[in-house]
C-alpha cells in the first residue's frame, strides 16, 4: 500500500507541476460550494447529496480520521447510491453492533493519497486499461476509463462511475460516485 501511495503521490505531483497553478474552481456538490481550505468532512456535511455518507462516517467513528491531515482520496457515494443497496442494508450497517462492517465498507472508498482524475487516468493508461487501486480498507478496486469517465469495479463486480471528479479539499480530494463499493463478503 505504501508503494501505491508513493506512486499516486508521484503521479499527482508530476501532473500538478505540468499543469502549473491554473486550476479550475471546485465544482459544486449537492448544491453546495466546496472549499479547498475545508477538509473532507466539513465539505461533505454541506452536500445535500451526501447526508447518508456523513451519517455513516459518524456512525463508524471516522470523522476525526477524515478531518485529519491525510492526504486522502475519497470516492464518495451519493444518497442515491446508498438507496440502491438492498432494502434495509443502510439501516443495518448504521447499527452500533455493525460498526466494524460499516467501517470496512467506508474504508473501501478511501485511498491514502491525494489523487486527481488526471493521475488516475494516467495510471489506467500506463497499466494498459485497468489499474488496481488499493484502499485503506484492504479492498482492491479496478479503475478503468469508459467514454471519457473513470469507473471503479469492486471485488464483487459492482461498477461505480465517477460523476463529479476532482473536488479539492484541504486534506485530499473527493470524487463523487454513483454506487456504493463493497468489500468481498
mmCIF file with all atom_site columns, C-alpha atoms in Angstrom, residues 4 12 14 17 25 29 39 41 43-44 53 55 69 76 90 95-96 102 115 123-124 146 154 166 182 184:
data_model
loop_
_atom_site.group_PDB
_atom_site.id
_atom_site.type_symbol
_atom_site.label_atom_id
_atom_site.label_alt_id
_atom_site.label_comp_id
_atom_site.label_asym_id
_atom_site.label_entity_id
_atom_site.label_seq_id
_atom_site.pdbx_PDB_ins_code
_atom_site.Cartn_x
_atom_site.Cartn_y
_atom_site.Cartn_z
_atom_site.occupancy
_atom_site.B_iso_or_equiv
_atom_site.pdbx_formal_charge
_atom_site.auth_seq_id
_atom_site.auth_comp_id
_atom_site.auth_asym_id
_atom_site.auth_atom_id
_atom_site.pdbx_PDB_model_num
ATOM 1  C CA . UNK A 1 4   ? 0.862   2.612  -4.238  1.00 0.00 ? 4   UNK A CA 1
ATOM 2  C CA . UNK A 1 12  ? -0.199  13.699 -8.840  1.00 0.00 ? 12  UNK A CA 1
ATOM 3  C CA . UNK A 1 14  ? 4.128   15.487 -11.758 1.00 0.00 ? 14  UNK A CA 1
ATOM 4  C CA . UNK A 1 17  ? 3.778   20.685 -11.871 1.00 0.00 ? 17  UNK A CA 1
ATOM 5  C CA . UNK A 1 25  ? -12.635 26.280 -9.334  1.00 0.00 ? 25  UNK A CA 1
ATOM 6  C CA . UNK A 1 29  ? -21.571 19.089 -4.950  1.00 0.00 ? 29  UNK A CA 1
ATOM 7  C CA . UNK A 1 39  ? -11.424 19.246 4.970   1.00 0.00 ? 39  UNK A CA 1
ATOM 8  C CA . UNK A 1 41  ? -15.852 16.077 6.404   1.00 0.00 ? 41  UNK A CA 1
ATOM 9  C CA . UNK A 1 43  ? -17.300 19.909 2.784   1.00 0.00 ? 43  UNK A CA 1
ATOM 10 C CA . UNK A 1 44  ? -19.274 16.635 2.726   1.00 0.00 ? 44  UNK A CA 1
ATOM 11 C CA . UNK A 1 53  ? -22.413 9.126  3.749   1.00 0.00 ? 53  UNK A CA 1
ATOM 12 C CA . UNK A 1 55  ? -24.236 9.743  8.848   1.00 0.00 ? 55  UNK A CA 1
ATOM 13 C CA . UNK A 1 69  ? -4.004  15.700 7.739   1.00 0.00 ? 69  UNK A CA 1
ATOM 14 C CA . UNK A 1 76  ? -17.950 9.439  -2.181  1.00 0.00 ? 76  UNK A CA 1
ATOM 15 C CA . UNK A 1 90  ? -28.083 1.025  5.315   1.00 0.00 ? 90  UNK A CA 1
ATOM 16 C CA . UNK A 1 95  ? -26.472 -0.112 13.997  1.00 0.00 ? 95  UNK A CA 1
ATOM 17 C CA . UNK A 1 96  ? -23.741 0.066  16.662  1.00 0.00 ? 96  UNK A CA 1
ATOM 18 C CA . UNK A 1 102 ? -19.644 -0.323 8.272   1.00 0.00 ? 102 UNK A CA 1
ATOM 19 C CA . UNK A 1 115 ? -5.087  11.680 -6.479  1.00 0.00 ? 115 UNK A CA 1
ATOM 20 C CA . UNK A 1 123 ? -2.222  5.088  -14.200 1.00 0.00 ? 123 UNK A CA 1
ATOM 21 C CA . UNK A 1 124 ? -5.020  3.355  -16.121 1.00 0.00 ? 124 UNK A CA 1
ATOM 22 C CA . UNK A 1 146 ? -15.036 4.306  -20.282 1.00 0.00 ? 146 UNK A CA 1
ATOM 23 C CA . UNK A 1 154 ? -15.326 -3.529 -6.551  1.00 0.00 ? 154 UNK A CA 1
ATOM 24 C CA . UNK A 1 166 ? -11.538 16.488 -8.612  1.00 0.00 ? 166 UNK A CA 1
ATOM 25 C CA . UNK A 1 182 ? -18.474 -3.236 -1.283  1.00 0.00 ? 182 UNK A CA 1
ATOM 26 C CA . UNK A 1 184 ? -15.717 -9.159 -0.758  1.00 0.00 ? 184 UNK A CA 1
#
